[in-house]
Coordinates of C-alpha atoms and ligand atoms in Angstrom, one line a residue:
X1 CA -20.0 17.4 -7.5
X2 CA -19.7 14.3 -9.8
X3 CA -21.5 11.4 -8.9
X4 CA -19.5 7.7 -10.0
X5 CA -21.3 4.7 -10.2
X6 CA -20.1 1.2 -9.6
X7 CA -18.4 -0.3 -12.7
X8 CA -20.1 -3.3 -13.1
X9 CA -20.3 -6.2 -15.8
X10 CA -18.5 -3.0 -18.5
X11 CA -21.6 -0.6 -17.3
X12 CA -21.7 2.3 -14.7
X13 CA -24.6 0.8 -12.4
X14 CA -26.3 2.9 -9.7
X15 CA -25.9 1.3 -6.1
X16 CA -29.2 -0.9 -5.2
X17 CA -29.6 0.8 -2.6
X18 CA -29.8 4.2 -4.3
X19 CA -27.2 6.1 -1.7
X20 CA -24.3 7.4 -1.9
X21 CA -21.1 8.9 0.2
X22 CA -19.9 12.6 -0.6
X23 CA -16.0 12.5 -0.4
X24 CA -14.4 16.0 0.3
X25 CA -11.3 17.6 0.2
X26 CA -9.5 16.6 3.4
X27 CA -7.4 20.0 3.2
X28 CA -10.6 21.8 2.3
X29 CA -13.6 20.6 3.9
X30 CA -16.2 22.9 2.0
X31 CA -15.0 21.2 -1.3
X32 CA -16.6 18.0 -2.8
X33 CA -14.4 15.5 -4.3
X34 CA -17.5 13.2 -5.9
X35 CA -20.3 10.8 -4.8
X36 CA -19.4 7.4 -4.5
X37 CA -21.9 4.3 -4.5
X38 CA -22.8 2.9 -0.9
X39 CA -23.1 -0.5 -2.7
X40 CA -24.9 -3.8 -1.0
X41 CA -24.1 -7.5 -1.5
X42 CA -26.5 -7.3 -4.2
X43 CA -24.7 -4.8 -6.2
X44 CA -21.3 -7.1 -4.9
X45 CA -23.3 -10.5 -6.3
X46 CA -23.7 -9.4 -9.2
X47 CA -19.9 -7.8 -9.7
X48 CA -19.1 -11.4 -8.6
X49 CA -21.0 -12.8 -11.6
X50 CA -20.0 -11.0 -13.8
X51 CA -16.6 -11.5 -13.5
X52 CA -17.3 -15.3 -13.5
X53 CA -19.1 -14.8 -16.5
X54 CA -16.0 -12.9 -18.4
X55 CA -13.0 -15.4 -17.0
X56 CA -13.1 -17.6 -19.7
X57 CA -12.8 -14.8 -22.5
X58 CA -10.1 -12.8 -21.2
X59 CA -6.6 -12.8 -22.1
X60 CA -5.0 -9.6 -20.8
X61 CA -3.6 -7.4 -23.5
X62 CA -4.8 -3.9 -23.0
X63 CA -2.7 -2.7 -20.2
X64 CA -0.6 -0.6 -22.3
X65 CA -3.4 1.2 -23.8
X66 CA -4.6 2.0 -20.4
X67 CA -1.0 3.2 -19.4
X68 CA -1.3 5.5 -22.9
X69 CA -4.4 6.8 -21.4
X70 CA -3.2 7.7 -18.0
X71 CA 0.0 9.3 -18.9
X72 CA -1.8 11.4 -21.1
X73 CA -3.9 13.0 -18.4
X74 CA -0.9 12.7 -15.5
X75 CA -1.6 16.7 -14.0
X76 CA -5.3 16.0 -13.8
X77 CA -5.0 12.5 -12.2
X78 CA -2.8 14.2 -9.6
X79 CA -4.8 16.5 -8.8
X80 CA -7.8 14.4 -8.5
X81 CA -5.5 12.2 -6.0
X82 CA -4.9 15.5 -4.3
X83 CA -8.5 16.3 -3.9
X84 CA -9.4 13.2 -2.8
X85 CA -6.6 11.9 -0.1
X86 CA -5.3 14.7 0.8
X87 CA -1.2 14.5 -0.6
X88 CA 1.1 17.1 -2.4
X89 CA 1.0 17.7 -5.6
X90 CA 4.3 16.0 -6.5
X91 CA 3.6 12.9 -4.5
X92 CA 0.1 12.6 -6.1
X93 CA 1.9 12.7 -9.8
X94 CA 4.6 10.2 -8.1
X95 CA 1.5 8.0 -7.5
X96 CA 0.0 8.6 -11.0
X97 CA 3.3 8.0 -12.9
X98 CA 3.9 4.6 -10.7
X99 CA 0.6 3.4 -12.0
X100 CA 1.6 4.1 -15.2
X101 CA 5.0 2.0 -14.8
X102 CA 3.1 -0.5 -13.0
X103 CA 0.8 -1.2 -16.0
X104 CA 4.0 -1.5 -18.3
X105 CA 6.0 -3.4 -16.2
X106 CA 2.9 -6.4 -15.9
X107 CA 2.2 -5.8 -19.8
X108 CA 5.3 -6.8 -20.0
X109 CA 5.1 -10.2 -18.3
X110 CA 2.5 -11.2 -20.9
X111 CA 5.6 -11.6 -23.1
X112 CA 7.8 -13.0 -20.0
X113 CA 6.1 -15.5 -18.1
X114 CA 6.8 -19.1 -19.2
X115 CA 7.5 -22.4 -17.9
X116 CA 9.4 -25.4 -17.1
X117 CA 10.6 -28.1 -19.3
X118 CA 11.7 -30.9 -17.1
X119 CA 13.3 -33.9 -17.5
X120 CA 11.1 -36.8 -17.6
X121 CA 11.8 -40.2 -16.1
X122 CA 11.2 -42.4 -19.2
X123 CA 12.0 -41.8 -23.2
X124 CA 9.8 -39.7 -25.5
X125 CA 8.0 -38.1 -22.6
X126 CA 7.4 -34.7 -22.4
X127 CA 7.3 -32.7 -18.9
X128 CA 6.7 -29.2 -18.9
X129 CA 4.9 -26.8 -16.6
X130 CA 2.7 -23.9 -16.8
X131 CA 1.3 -21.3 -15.4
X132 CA -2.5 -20.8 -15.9
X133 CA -4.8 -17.7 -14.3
X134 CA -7.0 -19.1 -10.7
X135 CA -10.2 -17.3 -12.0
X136 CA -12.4 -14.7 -10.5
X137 CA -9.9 -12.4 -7.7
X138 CA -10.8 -10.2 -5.1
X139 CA -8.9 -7.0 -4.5
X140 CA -9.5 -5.0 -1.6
X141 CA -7.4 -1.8 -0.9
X142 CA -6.1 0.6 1.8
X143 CA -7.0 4.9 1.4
X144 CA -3.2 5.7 1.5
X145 CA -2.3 4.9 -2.2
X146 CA -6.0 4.8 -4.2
X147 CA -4.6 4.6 -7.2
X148 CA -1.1 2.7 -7.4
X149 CA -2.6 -0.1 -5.0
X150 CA -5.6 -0.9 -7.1
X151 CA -2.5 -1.1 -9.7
X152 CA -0.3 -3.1 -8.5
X153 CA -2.4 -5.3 -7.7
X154 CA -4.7 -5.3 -11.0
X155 CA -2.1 -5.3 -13.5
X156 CA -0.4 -8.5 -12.8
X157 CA -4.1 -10.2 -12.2
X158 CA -5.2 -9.2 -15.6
X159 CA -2.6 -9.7 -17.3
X160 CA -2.2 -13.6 -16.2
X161 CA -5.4 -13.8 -17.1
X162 CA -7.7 -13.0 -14.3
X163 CA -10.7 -11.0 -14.1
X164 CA -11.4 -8.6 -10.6
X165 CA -13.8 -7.7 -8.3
X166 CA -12.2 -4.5 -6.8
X167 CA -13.4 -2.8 -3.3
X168 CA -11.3 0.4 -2.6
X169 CA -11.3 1.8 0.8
X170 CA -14.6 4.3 1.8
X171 CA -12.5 7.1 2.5
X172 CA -10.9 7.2 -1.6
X173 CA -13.0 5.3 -3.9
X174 CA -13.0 8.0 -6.5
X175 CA -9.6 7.5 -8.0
X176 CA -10.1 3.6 -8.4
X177 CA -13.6 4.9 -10.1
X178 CA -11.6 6.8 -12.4
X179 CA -9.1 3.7 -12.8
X180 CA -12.5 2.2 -14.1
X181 CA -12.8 4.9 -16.7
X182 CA -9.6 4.7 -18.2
X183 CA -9.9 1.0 -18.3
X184 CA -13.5 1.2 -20.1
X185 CA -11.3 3.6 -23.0
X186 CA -8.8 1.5 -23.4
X187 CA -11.5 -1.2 -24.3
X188 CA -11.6 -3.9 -21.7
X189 CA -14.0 -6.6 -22.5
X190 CA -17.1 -6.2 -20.5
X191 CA -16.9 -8.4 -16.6
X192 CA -13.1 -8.3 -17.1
X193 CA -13.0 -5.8 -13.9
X194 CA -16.0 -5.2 -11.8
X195 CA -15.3 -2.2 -8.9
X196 CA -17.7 -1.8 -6.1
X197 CA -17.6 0.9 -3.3
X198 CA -19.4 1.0 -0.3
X199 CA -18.6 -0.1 3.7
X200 CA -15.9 -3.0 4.0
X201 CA -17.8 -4.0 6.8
X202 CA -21.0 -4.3 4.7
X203 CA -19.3 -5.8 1.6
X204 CA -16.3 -8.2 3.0
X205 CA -17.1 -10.9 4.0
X206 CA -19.5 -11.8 1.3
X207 CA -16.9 -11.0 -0.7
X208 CA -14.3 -13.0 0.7
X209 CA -16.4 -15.9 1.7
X210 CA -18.2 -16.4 -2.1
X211 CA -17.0 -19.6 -3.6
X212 CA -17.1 -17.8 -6.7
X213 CA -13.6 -16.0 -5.4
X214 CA -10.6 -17.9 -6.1
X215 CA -8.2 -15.6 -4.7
X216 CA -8.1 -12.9 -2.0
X217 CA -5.6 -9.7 -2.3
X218 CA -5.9 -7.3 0.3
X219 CA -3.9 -4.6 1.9
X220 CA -5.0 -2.8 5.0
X221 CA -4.8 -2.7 8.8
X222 CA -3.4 -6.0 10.9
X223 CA -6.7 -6.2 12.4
X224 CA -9.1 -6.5 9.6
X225 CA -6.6 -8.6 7.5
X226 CA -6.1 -10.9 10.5
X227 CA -10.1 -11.5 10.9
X228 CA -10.4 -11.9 6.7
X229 CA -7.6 -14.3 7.0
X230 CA -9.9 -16.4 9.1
X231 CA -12.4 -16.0 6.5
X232 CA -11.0 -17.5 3.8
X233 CA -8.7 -20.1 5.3
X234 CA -11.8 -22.5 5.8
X235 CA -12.0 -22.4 1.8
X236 CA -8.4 -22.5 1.4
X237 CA -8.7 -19.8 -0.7
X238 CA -5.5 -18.0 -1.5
X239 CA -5.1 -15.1 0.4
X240 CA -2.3 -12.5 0.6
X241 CA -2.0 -10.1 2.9
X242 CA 0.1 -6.6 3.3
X243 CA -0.5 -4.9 6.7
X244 CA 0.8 -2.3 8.7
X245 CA 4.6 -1.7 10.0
X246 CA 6.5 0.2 12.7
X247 CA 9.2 0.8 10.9
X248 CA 12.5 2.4 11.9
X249 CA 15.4 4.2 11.0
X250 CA 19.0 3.2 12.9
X251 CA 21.0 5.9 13.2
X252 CA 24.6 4.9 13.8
X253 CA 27.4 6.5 15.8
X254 CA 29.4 7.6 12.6
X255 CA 26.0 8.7 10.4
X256 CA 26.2 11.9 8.9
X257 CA 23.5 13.8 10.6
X258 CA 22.6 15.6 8.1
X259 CA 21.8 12.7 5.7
X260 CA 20.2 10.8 8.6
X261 CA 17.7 14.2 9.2
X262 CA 17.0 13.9 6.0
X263 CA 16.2 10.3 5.5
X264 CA 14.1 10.6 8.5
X265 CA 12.4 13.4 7.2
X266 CA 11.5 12.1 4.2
X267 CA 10.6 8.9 5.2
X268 CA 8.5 10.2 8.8
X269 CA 7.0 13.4 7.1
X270 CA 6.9 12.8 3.4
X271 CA 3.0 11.6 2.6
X272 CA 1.9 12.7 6.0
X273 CA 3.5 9.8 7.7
X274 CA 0.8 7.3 5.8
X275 CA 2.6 5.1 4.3
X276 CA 2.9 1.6 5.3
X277 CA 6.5 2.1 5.0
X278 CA 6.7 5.1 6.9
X279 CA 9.6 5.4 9.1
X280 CA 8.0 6.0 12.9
X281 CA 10.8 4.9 15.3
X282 CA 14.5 6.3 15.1
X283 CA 16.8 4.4 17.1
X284 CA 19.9 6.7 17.7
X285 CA 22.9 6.0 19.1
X286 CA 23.4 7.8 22.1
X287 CA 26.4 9.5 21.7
X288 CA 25.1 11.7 19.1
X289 CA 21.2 11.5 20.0
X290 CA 20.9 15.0 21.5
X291 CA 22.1 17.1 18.6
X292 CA 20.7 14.7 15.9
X293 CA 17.4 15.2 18.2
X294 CA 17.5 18.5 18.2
X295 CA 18.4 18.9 14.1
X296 CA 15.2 16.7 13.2
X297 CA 12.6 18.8 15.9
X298 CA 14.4 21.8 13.6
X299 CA 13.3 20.2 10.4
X300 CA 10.1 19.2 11.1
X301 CA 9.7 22.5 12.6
X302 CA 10.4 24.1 8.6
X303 CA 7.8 21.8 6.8
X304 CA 5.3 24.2 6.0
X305 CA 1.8 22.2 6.3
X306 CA -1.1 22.9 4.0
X307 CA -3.1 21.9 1.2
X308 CA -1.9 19.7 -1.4
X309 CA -2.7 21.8 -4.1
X310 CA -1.4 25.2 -2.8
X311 CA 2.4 25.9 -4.5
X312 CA 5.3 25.8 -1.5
X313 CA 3.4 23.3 0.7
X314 CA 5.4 20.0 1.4
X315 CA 3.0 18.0 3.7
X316 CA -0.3 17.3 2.9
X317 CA -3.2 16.7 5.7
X318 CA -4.7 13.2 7.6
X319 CA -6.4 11.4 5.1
X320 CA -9.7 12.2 7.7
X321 CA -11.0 13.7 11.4
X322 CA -10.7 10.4 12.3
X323 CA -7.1 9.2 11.2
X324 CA -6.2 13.1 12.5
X325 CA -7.5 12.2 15.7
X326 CA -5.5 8.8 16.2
X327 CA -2.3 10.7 15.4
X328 CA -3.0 13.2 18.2
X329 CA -3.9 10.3 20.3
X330 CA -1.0 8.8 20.0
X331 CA 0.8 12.3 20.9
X332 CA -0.9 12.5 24.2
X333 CA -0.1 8.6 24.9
X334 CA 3.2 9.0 24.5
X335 CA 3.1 12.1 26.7
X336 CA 1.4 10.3 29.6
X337 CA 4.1 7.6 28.9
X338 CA 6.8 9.8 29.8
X339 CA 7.8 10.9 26.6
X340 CA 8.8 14.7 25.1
X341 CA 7.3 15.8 22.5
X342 CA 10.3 18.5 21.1
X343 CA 8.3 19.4 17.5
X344 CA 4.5 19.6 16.7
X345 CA 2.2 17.3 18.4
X346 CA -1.0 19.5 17.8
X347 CA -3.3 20.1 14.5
X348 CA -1.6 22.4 12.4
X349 CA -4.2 25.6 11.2
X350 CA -6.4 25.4 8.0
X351 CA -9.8 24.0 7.3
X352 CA -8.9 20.6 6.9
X353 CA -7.3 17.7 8.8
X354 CA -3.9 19.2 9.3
X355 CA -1.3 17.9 12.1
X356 CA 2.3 19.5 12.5
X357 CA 5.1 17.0 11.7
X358 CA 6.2 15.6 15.3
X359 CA 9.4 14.5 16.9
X360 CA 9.1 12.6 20.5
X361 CA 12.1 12.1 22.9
X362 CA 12.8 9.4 25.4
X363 CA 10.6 6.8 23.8
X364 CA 11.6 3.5 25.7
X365 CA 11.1 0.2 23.3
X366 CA 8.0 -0.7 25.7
X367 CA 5.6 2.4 25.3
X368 CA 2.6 1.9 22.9
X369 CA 4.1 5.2 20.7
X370 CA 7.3 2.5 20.4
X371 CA 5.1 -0.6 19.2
X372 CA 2.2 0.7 18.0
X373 CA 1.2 1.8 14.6
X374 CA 0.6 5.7 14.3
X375 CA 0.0 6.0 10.2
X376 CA 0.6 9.7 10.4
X377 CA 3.1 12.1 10.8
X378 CA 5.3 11.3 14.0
X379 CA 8.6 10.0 14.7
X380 CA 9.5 8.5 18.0
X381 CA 13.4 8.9 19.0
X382 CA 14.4 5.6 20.8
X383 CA 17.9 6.1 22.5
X384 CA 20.5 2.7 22.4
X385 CA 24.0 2.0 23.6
X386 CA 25.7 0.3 20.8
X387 CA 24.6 -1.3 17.2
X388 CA 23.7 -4.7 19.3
X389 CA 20.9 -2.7 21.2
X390 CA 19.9 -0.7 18.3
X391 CA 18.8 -4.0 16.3
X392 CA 17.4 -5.7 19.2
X393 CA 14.8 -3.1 19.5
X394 CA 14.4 -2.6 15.7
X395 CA 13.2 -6.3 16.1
X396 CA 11.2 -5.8 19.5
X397 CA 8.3 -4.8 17.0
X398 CA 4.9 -7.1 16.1
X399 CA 5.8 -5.7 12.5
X400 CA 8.7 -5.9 10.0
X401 CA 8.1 -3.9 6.8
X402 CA 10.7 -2.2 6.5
X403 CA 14.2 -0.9 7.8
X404 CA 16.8 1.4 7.4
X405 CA 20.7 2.4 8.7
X406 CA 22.1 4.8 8.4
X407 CA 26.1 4.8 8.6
X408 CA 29.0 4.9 6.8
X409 CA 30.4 1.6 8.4
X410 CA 30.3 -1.3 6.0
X411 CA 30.5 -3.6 8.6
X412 CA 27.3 -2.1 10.1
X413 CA 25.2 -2.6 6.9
X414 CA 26.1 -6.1 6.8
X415 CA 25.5 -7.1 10.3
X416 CA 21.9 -4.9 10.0
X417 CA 21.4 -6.8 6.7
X418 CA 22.1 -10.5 8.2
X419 CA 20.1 -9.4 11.2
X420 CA 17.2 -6.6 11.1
X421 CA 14.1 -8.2 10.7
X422 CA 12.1 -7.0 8.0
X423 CA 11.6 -7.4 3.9
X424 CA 12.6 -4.4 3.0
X425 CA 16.1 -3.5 4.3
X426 CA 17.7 0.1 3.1
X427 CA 21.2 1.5 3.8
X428 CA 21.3 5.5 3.6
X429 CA 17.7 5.5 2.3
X430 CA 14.5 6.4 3.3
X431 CA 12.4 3.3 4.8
X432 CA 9.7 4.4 2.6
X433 CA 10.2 4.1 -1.5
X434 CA 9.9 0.8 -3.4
X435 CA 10.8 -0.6 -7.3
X436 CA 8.0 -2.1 -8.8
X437 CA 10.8 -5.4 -10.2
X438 CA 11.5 -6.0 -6.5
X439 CA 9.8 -8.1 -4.0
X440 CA 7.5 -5.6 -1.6
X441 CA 6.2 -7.7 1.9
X442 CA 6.7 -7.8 5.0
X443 CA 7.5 -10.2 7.9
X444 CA 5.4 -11.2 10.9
X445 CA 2.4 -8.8 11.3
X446 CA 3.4 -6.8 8.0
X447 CA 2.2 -9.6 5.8
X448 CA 1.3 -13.4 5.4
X449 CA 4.5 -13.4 4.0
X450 CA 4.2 -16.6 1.2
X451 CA 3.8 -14.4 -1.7
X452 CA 5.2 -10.8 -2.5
X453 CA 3.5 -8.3 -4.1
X454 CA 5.4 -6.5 -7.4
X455 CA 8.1 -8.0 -9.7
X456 CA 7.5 -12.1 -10.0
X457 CA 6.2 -12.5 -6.5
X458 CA 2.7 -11.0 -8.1
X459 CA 3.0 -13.2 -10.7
X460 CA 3.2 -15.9 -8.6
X461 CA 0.6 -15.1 -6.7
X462 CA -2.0 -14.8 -9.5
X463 CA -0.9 -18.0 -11.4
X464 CA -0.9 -21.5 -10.5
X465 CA 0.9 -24.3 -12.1
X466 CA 0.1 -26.9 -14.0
X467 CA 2.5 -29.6 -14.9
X468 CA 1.8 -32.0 -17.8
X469 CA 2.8 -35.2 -18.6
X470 CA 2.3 -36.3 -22.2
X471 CA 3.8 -39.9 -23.6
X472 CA 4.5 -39.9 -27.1
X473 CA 4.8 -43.5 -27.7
Ligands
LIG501 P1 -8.2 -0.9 6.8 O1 -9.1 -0.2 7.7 O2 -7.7 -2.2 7.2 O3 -9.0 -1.1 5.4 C1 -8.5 -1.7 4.3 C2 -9.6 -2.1 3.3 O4 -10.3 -3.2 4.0 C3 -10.6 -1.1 3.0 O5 -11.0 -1.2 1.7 C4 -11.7 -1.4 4.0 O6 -13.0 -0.9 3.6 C5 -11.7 -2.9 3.9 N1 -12.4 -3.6 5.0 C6 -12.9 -3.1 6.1 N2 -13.5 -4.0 6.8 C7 -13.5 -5.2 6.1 C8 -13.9 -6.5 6.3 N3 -14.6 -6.9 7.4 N4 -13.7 -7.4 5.3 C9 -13.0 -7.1 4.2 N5 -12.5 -5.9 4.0 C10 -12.7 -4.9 4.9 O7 -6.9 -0.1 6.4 P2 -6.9 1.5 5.9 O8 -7.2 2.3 7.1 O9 -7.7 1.7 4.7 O10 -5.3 1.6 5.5 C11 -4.3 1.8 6.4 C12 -3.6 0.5 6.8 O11 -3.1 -0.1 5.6 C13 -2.4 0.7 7.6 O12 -2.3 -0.3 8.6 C14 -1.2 0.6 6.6 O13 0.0 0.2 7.2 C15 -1.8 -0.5 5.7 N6 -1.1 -0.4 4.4 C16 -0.2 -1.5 4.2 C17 0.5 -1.5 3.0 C18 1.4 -2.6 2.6 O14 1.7 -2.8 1.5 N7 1.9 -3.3 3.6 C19 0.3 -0.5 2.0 C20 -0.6 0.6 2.4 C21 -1.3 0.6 3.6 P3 -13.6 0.4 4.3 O15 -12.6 1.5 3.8 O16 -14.9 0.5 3.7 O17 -13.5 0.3 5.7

């Protein structure tokens, strides 16, 4: 098993505390993935410095090289993302090739971003306005995207002229190790990016709270982005959060069951149901709620369940025993609650952290399976009356990622547009699925909604401006 060390100052530096954590295959228990570093706040301190120590030097032009690099090693990176979290095969190389874009796309804003030119209030003044880098960021990520979230995140820091301290999640920190690799090829100055691994609990809030940081990206849970929030606020330090969502899928009275099983499907099922944008609530009008019911307990039925790797499988494994555990939970709450579970609802067989895709009847808008955030792979089927119930209880959610309809009535896209609360609306499309020039957030507990993350919304939130006045009398 390869052991990674912490990419620190442009060197691979063993952890002070000289331990490490053995990642294995989640769909293959017996199967190392790598060592990662169980890193300390000295190992962090010094991550920090050197970062500070780079900031002045760097201007962010090598993010094409590094997309070169990836894309020339695509198979392998998927399959390493396989190994290591647990996904298929073709949504690992998804993830890979989205990295890839990612990196063009912000390489591409070194040419883009600009300013303002204003009018000034007397003659021969000039008033302009720029955008200039904040300095040293933090970047924190989730397990359910260990590559493209480092990405998306990384790209548009560096290349407005940032440098990172990177701490990917415990359960995945070998992909963002690897990022590390490609980035030391392409020939990143030394300090520019600085990635440490180890316990968020251990490493957070030094991380957060050192005055050295002058920004804060995380993605993650509601509850640990709620507590960092109240970290950094004290230092008004900018802080972005993405967080969890309960996202749903309305089906409408005239929606083509078969598309709407399909959306659902891909959306509730594909990725093992851990996406942020995961659809986990389908609110069906109930008119036709009994045979769409039945028609999406018979697909999730047909997904055949195993290890990433293995040709013919189409859903991967929980990420780990313990996120396997909190879907099953949630089965057995639901059950207790009243509802029916009508597909899966058990672990599925293998030597990993498999659970069947499931489908759950007579959810009422109140039970925890309704408002709660599952992160695996189970739908809850939510029956409504008309379209004005069906958004009222796509609303009666703490979260508000991300939405769909589906329907073939214009003028129900256009009233779920003006009144569905979330950032990412979709008509006849899965909720889950983004484009990396559009703004991704959520509202209320998805996100602390000021900035969006992708297309100028990143840029935004790694730049701040600067306006000058200069008199040329
Ligand atoms: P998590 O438990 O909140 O962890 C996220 C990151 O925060 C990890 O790197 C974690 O480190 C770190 N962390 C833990 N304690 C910390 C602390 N006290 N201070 C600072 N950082 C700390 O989330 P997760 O289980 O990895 O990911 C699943 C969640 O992410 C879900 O809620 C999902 O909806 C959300 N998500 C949101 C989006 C979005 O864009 N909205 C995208 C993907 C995922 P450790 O791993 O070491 O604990």
């Amino acid at each position: 098993m390869q052991t990674y060390r912490n990419y620190i100052g442009g060197d691979w530096v063993e952890p002070s505390s000289g331990n490490y954590s053995e990642i294995r295959n989640p769909a293959q228990l017996d199967e190392g993935v790598g060592r990662a570093p169980l890193s300390g706040i000295v190992d962090l301190d010094q991550a920090i410095a050197a970062a500070a120590a780079a900031f002045p030097a760097w201007a962010g032009r090598i993010l094409h090289k590094v997309a070169n690099i990836i894309e020339g090693q695509i198979d392998a990176w998927a399959a390493e993302l396989t190994r290591e979290e647990g996904k298929t095969r073709t949504e690992a190389r998804m993830e890979v090739v989205r990295a890839v874009e990612l990196f063009r796309y912000f390489a591409g804003e070194a040419w883009r971003v600009g300013g303002d030119v204003l009018p000034a209030d007397t003659p021969n003044t000039l008033l302009y306005s720029v955008r200039v880098p904040l300095g040293v960021v933090a970047i924190i990520t989730p397990w359910n995207f260990p590559l493209s979230i480092p990405v998306w995140k990384m790209a548009p820091a560096l290349v407005m002229g940032n440098t990172v301290v990177i701490k990917p999640a415990s359960a995945t920190p070998i992909m963002a190790l690897r990022l590390m690799g490609a980035l030391h090829e392409a020939g990143l100055p030394a300090g520019v990016v600085n990635c440490v691994t180890g316990s968020g609990g251990v490493l957070g809030d030094a991380l957060v709270t050192d005055t050295r940081i002058k920004a804060v990206s995380f993605t993650g849970s509601y509850a640990i982005g709620h507590a960092l929030y109240q970290k950094t606020a004290p230092r008004l330090v900018r802080t972005h959060l993405e967080m969890g969502g309960k996202n749903p899928v309305i089906v409408a009275a005239d929606a083509d069951l078969d598309k709407a099983v399909n959306i659902c499907v891909r959306g509730g099922f594909g990725l093992t149901g851990q996406a942020c944008t995961a659809t986990s609530r389908v609110i069906v009008d109930r008119s036709i709620a009994q045979e769409f019911s039945a028609r999406l307990a018979a697909a999730a039925q047909k997904i055949v369940v195993g290890p990433g790797l293995t040709d013919g499988v189409q859903m991967g494994p929980a990420v780990s025993a313990s996120q396997r555990d909190i879907d099953l939970a949630f089965v057995e709450i639901a059950s207790e609650e009243g509802a029916t579970v009508v597909a899966g609802g058990t672990a599925a067989e293998g030597y990993g952290y498999f659970v069947k895709p499931t489908v759950i009847t007579g959810v009422r808008r109140d039970m925890r399976i309704a408002q709660e955030e599952v992160f695996g792979p189970v739908i809850g089927i939510i029956e409504v009356g008309d379209m004005a119930e069906a958004i009222a209880v796509c609303n009666d959610v703490a979260y508000g990622l991300s939405a769909t309809i589906v329907t073939n009535d214009v003028r129900n896209s256009i009233r779920f547009a003006e009144q569905a609360e979330a950032g990412m609306l979709k008509v006849n499309q899965p909720t889950a699925g983004v484009s990396i020039q559009a703004p991704f957030g959520g509202f209320k507990q998805s996100g602390s909604g000021m900035f969006r993350e992708m297309g100028k919304g990143a840029v935004e939130f790694f730049t701040q401006q600067k306006t000058i006045y200069i008199d040329g009398q």
